[in-house]
GROMACS .gro file of N, CA and C in nm:
model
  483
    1UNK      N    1   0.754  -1.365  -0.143
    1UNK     CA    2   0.617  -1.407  -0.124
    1UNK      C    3   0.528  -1.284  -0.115
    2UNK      N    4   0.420  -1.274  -0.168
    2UNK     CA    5   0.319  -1.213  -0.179
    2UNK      C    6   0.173  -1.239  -0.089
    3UNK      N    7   0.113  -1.120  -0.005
    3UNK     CA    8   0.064  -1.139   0.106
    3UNK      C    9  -0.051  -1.010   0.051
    4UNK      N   10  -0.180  -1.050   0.046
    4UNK     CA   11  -0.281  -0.979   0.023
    4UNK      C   12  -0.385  -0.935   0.155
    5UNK      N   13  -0.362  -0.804   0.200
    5UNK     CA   14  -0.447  -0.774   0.292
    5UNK      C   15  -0.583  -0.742   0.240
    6UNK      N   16  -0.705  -0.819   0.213
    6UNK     CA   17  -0.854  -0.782   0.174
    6UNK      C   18  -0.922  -0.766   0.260
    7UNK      N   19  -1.011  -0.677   0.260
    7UNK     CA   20  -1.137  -0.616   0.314
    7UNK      C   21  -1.223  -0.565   0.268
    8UNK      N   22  -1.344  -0.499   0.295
    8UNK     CA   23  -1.408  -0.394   0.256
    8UNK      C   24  -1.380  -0.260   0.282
    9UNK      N   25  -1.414  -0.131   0.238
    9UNK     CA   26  -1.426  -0.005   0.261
    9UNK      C   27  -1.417  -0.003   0.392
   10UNK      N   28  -1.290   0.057   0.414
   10UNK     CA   29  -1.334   0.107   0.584
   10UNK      C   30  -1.377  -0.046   0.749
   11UNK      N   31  -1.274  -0.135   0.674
   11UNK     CA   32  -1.297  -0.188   0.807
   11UNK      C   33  -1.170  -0.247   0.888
   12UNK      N   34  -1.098  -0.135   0.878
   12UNK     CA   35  -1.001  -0.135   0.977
   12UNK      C   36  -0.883  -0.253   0.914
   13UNK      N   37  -0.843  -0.288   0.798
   13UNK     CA   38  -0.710  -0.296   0.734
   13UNK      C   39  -0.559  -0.209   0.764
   14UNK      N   40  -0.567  -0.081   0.760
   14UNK     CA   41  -0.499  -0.032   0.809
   14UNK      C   42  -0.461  -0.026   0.948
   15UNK      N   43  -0.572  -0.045   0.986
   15UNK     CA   44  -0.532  -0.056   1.152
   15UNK      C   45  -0.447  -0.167   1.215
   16UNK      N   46  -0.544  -0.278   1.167
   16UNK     CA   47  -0.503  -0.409   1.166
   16UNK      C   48  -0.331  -0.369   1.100
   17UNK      N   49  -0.304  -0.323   1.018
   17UNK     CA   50  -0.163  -0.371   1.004
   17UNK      C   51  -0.091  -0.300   1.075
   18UNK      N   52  -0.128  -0.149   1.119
   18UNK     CA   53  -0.033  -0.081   1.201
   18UNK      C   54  -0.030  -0.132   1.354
   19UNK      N   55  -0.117  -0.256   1.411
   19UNK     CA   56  -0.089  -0.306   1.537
   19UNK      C   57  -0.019  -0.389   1.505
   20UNK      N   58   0.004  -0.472   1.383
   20UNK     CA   59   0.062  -0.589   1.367
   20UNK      C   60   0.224  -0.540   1.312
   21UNK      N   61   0.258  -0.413   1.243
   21UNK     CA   62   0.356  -0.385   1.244
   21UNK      C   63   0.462  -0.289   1.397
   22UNK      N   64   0.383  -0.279   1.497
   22UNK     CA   65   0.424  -0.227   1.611
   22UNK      C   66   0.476  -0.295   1.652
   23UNK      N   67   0.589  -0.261   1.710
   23UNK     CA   68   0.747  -0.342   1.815
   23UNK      C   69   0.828  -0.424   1.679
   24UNK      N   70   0.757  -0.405   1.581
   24UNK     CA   71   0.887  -0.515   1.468
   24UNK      C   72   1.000  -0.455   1.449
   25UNK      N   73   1.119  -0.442   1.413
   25UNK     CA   74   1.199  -0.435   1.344
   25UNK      C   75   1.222  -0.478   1.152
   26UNK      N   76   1.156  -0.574   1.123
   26UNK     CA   77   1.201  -0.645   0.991
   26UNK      C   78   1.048  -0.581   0.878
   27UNK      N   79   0.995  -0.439   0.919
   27UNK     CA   80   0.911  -0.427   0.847
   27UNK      C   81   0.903  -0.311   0.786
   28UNK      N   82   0.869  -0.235   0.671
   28UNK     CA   83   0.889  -0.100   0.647
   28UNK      C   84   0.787  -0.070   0.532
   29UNK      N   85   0.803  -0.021   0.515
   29UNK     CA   86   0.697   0.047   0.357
   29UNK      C   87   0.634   0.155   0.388
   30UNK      N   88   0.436   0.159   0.374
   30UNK     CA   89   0.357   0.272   0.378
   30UNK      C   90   0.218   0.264   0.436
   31UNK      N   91   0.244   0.295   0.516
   31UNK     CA   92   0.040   0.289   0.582
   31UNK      C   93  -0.002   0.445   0.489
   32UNK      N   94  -0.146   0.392   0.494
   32UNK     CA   95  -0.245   0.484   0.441
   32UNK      C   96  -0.380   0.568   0.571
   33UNK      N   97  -0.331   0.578   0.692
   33UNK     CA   98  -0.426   0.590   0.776
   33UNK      C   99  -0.535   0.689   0.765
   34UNK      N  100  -0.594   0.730   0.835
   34UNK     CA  101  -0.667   0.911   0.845
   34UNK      C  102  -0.657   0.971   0.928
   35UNK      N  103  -0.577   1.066   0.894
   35UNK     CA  104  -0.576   1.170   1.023
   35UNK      C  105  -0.621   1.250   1.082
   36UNK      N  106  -0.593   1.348   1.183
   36UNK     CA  107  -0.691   1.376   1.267
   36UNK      C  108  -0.817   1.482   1.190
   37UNK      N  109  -0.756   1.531   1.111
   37UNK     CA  110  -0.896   1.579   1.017
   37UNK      C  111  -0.970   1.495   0.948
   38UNK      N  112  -0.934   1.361   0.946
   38UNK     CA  113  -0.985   1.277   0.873
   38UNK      C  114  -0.932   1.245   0.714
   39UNK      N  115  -0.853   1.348   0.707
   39UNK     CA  116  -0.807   1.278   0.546
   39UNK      C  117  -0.697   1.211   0.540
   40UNK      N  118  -0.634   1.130   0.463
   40UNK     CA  119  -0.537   1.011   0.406
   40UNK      C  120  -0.453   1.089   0.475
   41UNK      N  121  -0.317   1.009   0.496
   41UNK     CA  122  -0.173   1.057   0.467
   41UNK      C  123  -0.066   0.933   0.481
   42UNK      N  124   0.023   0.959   0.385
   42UNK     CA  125   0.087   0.846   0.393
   42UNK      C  126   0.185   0.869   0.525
   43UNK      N  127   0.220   0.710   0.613
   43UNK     CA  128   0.310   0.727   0.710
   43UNK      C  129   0.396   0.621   0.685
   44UNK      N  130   0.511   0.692   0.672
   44UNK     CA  131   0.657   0.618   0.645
   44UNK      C  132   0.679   0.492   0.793
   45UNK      N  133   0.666   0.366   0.808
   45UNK     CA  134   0.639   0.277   0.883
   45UNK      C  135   0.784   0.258   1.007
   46UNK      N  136   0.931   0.271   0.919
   46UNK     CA  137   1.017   0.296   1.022
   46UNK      C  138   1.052   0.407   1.105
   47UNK      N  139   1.063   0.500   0.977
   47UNK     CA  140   1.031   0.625   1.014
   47UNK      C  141   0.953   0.706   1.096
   48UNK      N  142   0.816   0.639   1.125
   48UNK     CA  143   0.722   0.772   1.139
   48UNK      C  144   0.656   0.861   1.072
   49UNK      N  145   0.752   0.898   0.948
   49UNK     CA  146   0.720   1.001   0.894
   49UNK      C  147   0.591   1.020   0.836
   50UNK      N  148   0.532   1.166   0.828
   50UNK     CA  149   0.396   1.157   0.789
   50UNK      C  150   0.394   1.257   0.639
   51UNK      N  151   0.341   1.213   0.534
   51UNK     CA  152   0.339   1.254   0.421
   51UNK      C  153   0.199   1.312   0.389
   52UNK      N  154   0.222   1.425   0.375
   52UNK     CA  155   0.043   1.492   0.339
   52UNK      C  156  -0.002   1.428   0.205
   53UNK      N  157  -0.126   1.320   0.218
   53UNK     CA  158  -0.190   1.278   0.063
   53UNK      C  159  -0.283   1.322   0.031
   54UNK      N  160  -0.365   1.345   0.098
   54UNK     CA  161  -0.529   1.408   0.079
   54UNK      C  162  -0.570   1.543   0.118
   55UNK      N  163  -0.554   1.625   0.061
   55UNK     CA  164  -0.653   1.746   0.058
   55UNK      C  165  -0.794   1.806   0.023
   56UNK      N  166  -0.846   1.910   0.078
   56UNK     CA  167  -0.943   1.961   0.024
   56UNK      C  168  -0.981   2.017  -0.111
   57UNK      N  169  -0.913   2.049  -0.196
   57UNK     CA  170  -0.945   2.143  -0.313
   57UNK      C  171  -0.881   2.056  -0.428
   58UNK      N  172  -0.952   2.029  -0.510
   58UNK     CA  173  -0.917   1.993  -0.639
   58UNK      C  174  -0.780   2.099  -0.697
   59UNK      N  175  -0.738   2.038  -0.738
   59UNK     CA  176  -0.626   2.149  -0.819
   59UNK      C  177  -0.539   2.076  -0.944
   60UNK      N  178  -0.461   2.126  -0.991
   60UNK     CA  179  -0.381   2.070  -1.152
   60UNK      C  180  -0.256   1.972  -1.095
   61UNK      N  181  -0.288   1.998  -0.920
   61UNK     CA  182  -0.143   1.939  -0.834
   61UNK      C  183  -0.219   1.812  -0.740
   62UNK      N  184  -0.347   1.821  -0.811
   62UNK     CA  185  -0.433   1.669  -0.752
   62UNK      C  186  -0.478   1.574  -0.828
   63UNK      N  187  -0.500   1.449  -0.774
   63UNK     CA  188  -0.562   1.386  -0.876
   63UNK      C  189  -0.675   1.377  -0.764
   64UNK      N  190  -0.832   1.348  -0.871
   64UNK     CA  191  -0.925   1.281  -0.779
   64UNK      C  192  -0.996   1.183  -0.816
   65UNK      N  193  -1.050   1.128  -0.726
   65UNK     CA  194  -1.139   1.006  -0.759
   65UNK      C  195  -1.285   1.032  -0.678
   66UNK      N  196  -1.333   1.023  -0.675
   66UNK     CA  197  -1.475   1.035  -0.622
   66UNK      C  198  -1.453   1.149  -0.567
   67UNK      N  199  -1.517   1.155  -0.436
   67UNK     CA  200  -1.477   1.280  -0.373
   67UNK      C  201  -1.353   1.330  -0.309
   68UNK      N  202  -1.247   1.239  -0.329
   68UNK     CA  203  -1.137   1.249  -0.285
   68UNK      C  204  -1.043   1.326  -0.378
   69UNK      N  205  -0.945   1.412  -0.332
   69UNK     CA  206  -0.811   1.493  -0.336
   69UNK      C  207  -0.714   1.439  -0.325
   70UNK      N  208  -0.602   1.398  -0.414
   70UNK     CA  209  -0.446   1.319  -0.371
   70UNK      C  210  -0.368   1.426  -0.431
   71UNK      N  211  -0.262   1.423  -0.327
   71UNK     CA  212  -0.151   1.516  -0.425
   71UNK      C  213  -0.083   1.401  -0.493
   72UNK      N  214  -0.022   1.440  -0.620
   72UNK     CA  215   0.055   1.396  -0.711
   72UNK      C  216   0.204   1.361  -0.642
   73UNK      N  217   0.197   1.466  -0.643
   73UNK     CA  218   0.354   1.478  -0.542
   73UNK      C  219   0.391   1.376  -0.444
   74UNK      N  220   0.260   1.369  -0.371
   74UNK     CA  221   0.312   1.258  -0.275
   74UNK      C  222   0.311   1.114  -0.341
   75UNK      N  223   0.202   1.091  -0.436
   75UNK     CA  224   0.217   0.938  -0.507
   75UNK      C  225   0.368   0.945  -0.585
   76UNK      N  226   0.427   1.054  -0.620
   76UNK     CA  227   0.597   1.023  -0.677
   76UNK      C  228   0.637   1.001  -0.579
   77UNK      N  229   0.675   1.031  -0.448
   77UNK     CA  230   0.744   1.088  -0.303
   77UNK      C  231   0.739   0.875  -0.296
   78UNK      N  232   0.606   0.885  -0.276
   78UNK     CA  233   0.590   0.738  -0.205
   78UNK      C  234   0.657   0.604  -0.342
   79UNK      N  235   0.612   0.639  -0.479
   79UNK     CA  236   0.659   0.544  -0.515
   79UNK      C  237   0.833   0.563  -0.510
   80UNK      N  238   0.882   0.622  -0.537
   80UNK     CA  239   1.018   0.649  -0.520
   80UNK      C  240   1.095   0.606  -0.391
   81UNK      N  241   0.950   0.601  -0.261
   81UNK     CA  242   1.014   0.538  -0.128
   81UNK      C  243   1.027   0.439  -0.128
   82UNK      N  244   0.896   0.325  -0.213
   82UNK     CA  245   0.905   0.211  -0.178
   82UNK      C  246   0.994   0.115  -0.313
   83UNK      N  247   1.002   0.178  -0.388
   83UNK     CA  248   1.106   0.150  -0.500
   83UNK      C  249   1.248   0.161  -0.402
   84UNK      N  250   1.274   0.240  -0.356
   84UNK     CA  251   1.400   0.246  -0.319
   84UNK      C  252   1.430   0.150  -0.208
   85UNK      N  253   1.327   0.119  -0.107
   85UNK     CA  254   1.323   0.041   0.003
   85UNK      C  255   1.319  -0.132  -0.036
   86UNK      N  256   1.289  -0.148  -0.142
   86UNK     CA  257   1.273  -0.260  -0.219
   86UNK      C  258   1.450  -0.314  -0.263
   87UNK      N  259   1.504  -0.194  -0.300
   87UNK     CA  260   1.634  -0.190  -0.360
   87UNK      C  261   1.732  -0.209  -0.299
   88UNK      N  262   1.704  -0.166  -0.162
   88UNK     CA  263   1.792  -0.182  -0.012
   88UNK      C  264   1.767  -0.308   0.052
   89UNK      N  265   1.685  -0.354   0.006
   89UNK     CA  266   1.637  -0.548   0.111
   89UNK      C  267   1.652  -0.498   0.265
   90UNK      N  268   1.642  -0.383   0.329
   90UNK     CA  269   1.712  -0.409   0.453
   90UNK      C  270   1.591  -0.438   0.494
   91UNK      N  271   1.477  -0.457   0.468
   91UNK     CA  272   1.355  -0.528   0.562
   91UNK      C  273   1.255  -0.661   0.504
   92UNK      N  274   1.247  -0.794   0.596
   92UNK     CA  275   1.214  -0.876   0.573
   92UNK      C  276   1.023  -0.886   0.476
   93UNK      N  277   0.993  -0.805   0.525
   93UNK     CA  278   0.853  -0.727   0.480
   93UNK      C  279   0.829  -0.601   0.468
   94UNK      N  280   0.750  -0.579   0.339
   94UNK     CA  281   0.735  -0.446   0.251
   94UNK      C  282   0.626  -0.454   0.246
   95UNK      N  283   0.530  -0.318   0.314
   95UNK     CA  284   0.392  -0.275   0.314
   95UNK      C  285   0.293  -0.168   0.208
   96UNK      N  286   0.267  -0.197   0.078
   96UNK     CA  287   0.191  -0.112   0.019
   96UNK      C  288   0.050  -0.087   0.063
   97UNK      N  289   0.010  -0.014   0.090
   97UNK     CA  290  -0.128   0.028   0.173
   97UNK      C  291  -0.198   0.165   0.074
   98UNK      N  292  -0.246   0.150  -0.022
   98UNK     CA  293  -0.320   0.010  -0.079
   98UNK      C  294  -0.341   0.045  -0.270
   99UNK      N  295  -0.346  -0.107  -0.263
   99UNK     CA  296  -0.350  -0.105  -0.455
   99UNK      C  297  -0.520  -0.042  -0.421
  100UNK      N  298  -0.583  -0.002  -0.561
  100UNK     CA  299  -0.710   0.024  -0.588
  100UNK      C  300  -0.768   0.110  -0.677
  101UNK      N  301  -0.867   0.191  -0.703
  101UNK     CA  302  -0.896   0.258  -0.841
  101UNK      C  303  -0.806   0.330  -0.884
  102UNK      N  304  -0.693   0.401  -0.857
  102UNK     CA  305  -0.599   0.520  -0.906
  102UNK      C  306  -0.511   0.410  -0.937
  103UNK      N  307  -0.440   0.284  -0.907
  103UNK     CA  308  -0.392   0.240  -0.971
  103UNK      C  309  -0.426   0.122  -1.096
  104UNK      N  310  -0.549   0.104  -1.077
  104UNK     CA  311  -0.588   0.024  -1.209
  104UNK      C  312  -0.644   0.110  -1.295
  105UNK      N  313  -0.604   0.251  -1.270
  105UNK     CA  314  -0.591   0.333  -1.349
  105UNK      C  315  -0.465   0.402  -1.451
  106UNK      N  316  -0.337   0.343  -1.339
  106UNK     CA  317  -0.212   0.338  -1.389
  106UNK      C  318  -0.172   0.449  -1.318
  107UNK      N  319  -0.254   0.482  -1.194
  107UNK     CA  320  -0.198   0.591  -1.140
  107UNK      C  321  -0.124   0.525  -0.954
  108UNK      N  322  -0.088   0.667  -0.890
  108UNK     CA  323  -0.153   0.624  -0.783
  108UNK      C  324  -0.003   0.555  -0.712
  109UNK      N  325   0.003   0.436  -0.679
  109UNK     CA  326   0.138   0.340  -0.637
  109UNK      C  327   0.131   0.283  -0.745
  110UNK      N  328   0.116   0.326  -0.895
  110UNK     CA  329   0.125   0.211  -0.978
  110UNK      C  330   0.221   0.190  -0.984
  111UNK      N  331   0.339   0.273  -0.976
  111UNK     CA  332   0.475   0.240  -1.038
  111UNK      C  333   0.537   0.179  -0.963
  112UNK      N  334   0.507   0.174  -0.857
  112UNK     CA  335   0.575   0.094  -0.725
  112UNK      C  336   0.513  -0.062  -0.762
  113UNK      N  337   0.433  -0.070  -0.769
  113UNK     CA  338   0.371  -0.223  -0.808
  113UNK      C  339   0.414  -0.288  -0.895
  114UNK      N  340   0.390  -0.214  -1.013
  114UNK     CA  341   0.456  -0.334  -1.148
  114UNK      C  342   0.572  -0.338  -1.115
  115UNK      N  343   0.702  -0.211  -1.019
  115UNK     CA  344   0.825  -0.311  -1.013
  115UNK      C  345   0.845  -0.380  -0.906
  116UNK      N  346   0.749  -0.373  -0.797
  116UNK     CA  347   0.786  -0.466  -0.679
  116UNK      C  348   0.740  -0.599  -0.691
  117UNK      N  349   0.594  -0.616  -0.742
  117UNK     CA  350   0.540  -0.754  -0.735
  117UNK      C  351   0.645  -0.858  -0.814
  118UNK      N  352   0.696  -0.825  -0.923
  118UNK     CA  353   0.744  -0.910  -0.964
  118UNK      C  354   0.896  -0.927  -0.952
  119UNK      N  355   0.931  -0.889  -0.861
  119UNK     CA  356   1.056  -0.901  -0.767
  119UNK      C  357   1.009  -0.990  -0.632
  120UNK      N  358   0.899  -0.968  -0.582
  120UNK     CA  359   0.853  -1.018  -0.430
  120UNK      C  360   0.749  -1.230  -0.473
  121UNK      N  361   0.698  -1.207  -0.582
  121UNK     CA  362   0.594  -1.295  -0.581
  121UNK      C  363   0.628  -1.484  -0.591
  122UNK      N  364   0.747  -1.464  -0.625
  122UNK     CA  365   0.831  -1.579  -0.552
  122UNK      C  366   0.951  -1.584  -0.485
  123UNK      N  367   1.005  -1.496  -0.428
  123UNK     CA  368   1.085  -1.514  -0.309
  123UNK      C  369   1.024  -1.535  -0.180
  124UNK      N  370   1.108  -1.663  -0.131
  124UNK     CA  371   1.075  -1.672  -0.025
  124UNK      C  372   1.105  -1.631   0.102
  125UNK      N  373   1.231  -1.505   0.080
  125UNK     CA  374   1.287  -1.453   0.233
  125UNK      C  375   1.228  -1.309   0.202
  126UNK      N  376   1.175  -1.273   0.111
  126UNK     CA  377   1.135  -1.092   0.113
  126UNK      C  378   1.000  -1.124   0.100
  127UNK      N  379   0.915  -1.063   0.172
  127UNK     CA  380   0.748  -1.047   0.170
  127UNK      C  381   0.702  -0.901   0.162
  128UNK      N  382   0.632  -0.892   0.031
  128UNK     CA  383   0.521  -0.807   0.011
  128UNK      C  384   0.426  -0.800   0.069
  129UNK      N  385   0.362  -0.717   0.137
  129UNK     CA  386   0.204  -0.674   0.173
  129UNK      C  387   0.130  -0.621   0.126
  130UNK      N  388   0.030  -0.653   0.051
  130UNK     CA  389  -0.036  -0.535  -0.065
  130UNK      C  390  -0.183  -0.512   0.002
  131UNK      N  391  -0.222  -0.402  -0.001
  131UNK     CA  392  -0.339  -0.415   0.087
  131UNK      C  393  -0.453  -0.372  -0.095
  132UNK      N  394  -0.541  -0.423  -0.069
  132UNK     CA  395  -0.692  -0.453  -0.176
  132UNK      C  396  -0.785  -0.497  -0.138
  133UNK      N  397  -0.863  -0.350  -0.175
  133UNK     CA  398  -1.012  -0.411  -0.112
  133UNK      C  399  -1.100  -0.510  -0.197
  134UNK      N  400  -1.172  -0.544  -0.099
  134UNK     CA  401  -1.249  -0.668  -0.128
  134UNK      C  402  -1.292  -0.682  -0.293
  135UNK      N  403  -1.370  -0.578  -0.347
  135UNK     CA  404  -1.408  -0.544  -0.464
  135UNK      C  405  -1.356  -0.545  -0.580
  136UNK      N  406  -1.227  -0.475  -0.565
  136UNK     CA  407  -1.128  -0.512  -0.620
  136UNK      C  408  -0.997  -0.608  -0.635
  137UNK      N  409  -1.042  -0.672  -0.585
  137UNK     CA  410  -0.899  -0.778  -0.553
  137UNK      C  411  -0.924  -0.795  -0.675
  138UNK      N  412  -0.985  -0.874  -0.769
  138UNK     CA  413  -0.984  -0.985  -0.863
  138UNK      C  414  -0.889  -0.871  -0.977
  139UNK      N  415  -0.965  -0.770  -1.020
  139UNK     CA  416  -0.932  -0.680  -1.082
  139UNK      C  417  -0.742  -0.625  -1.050
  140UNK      N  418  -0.716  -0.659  -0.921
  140UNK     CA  419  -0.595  -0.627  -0.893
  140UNK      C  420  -0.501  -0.700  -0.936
  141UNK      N  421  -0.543  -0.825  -0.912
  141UNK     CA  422  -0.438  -0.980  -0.877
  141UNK      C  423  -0.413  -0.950  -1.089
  142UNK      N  424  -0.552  -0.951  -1.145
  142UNK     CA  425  -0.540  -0.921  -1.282
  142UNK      C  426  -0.396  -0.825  -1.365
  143UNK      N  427  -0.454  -0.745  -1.283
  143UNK     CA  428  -0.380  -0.589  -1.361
  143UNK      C  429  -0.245  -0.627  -1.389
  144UNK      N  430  -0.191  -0.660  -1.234
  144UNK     CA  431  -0.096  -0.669  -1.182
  144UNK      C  432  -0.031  -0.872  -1.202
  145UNK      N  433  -0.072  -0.914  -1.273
  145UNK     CA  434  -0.012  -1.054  -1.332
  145UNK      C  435   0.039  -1.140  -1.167
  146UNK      N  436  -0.024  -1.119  -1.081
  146UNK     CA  437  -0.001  -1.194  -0.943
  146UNK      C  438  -0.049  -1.376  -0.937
  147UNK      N  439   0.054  -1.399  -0.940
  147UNK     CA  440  -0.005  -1.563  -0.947
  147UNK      C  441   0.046  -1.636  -0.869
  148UNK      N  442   0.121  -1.596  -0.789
  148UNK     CA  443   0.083  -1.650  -0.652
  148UNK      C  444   0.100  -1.549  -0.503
  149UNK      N  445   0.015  -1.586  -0.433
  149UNK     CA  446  -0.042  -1.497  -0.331
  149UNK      C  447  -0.081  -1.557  -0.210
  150UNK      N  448  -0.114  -1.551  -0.059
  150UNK     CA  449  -0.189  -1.589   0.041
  150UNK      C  450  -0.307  -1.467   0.069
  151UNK      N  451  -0.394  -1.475   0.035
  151UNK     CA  452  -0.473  -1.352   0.128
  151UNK      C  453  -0.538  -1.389   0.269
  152UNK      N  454  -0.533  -1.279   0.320
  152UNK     CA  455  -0.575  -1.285   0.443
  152UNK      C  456  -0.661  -1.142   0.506
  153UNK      N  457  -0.718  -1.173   0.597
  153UNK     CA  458  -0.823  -1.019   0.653
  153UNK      C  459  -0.728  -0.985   0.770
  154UNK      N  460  -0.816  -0.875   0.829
  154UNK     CA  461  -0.770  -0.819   0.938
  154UNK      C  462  -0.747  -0.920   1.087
  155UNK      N  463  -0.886  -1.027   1.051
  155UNK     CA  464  -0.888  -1.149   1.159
  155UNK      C  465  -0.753  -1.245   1.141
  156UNK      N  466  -0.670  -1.238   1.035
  156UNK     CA  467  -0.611  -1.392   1.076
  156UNK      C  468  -0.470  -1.297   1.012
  157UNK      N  469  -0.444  -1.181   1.011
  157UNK     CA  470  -0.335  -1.115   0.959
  157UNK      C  471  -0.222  -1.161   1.069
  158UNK      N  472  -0.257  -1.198   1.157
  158UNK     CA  473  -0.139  -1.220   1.240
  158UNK      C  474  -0.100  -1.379   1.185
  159UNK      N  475  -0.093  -1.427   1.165
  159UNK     CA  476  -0.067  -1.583   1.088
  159UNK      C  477   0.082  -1.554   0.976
  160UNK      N  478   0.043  -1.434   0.936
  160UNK     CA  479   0.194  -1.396   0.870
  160UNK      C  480   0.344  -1.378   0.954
  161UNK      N  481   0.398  -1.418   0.975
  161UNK     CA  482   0.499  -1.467   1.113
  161UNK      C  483   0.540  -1.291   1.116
   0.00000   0.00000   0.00000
């Protein structure tokens, strides 16, 4: 099953899922938070682990989008995590945080997407979490051939057991 976290820019999606993934056991994937400098980084959800995504300086080892800096490196690092975590089933729910312009660009978590959604979008014991903002959802659900889905916001995210 397929589980769409929507919002707008910046209103606390990520947050919302990292309270709702605290004390679980059956959950794993990738938050996208900001850290204490304020830029991205991916955090490995069982783990802890914190993955540097966003930097300051444009370089041939970034991609950017507006004013933002991603290392490359880490979008392989991460799709390769959640590809692999997908491959292992050992968790009842899988967190991508978040589809959006770098990947309806074909960048970004793309590669993690085209092979997870369509492994997750009708089973009913493994759940996907895809987080998409508001703007883009339609454009997402598109890209990405999603046809069936629940979305939900930050208000009623707890409804997902």
């Amino acid at each position: 099953m397929i589980y769409i976290l929507t919002g707008d820019i910046r209103t606390g999606k990520t947050s919302a899922l990292s309270d709702w993934v605290s004390g679980r056991t059956d959950v794993d994937g990738l938050l996208c938070p900001d850290g204490k400098k304020g830029k991205r980084y991916f955090l490995k959800i069982k783990s802890k682990e914190e993955l540097e995504l966003e930097v300051e300086l444009e370089s041939e080892k970034t991609i950017t989008i507006g004013p933002f800096h991603f290392l490359k490196s880490a979008f392989e690092n991460a799709n390769k995590f959640l590809i692999a975590l997908s491959a292992k089933k050992e968790s009842q729910y899988l967190i991508i945080d978040e589809l959006g312009k770098l990947e309806l660009q074909h960048k970004g978590l793309h590669s993690a997407a085209i092979k997870l959604i369509p492994d997750y979008v009708y089973n009913d014991s493994k759940h996907l979490i895809i987080v998409a903002r508001t703007s883009l959802l339609e454009a997402i659900i598109n890209q990405y051939q999603i046809k069936a889905y629940t979305l939900h916001t930050e208000e009623n995210l707890k409804t997902i057991a």
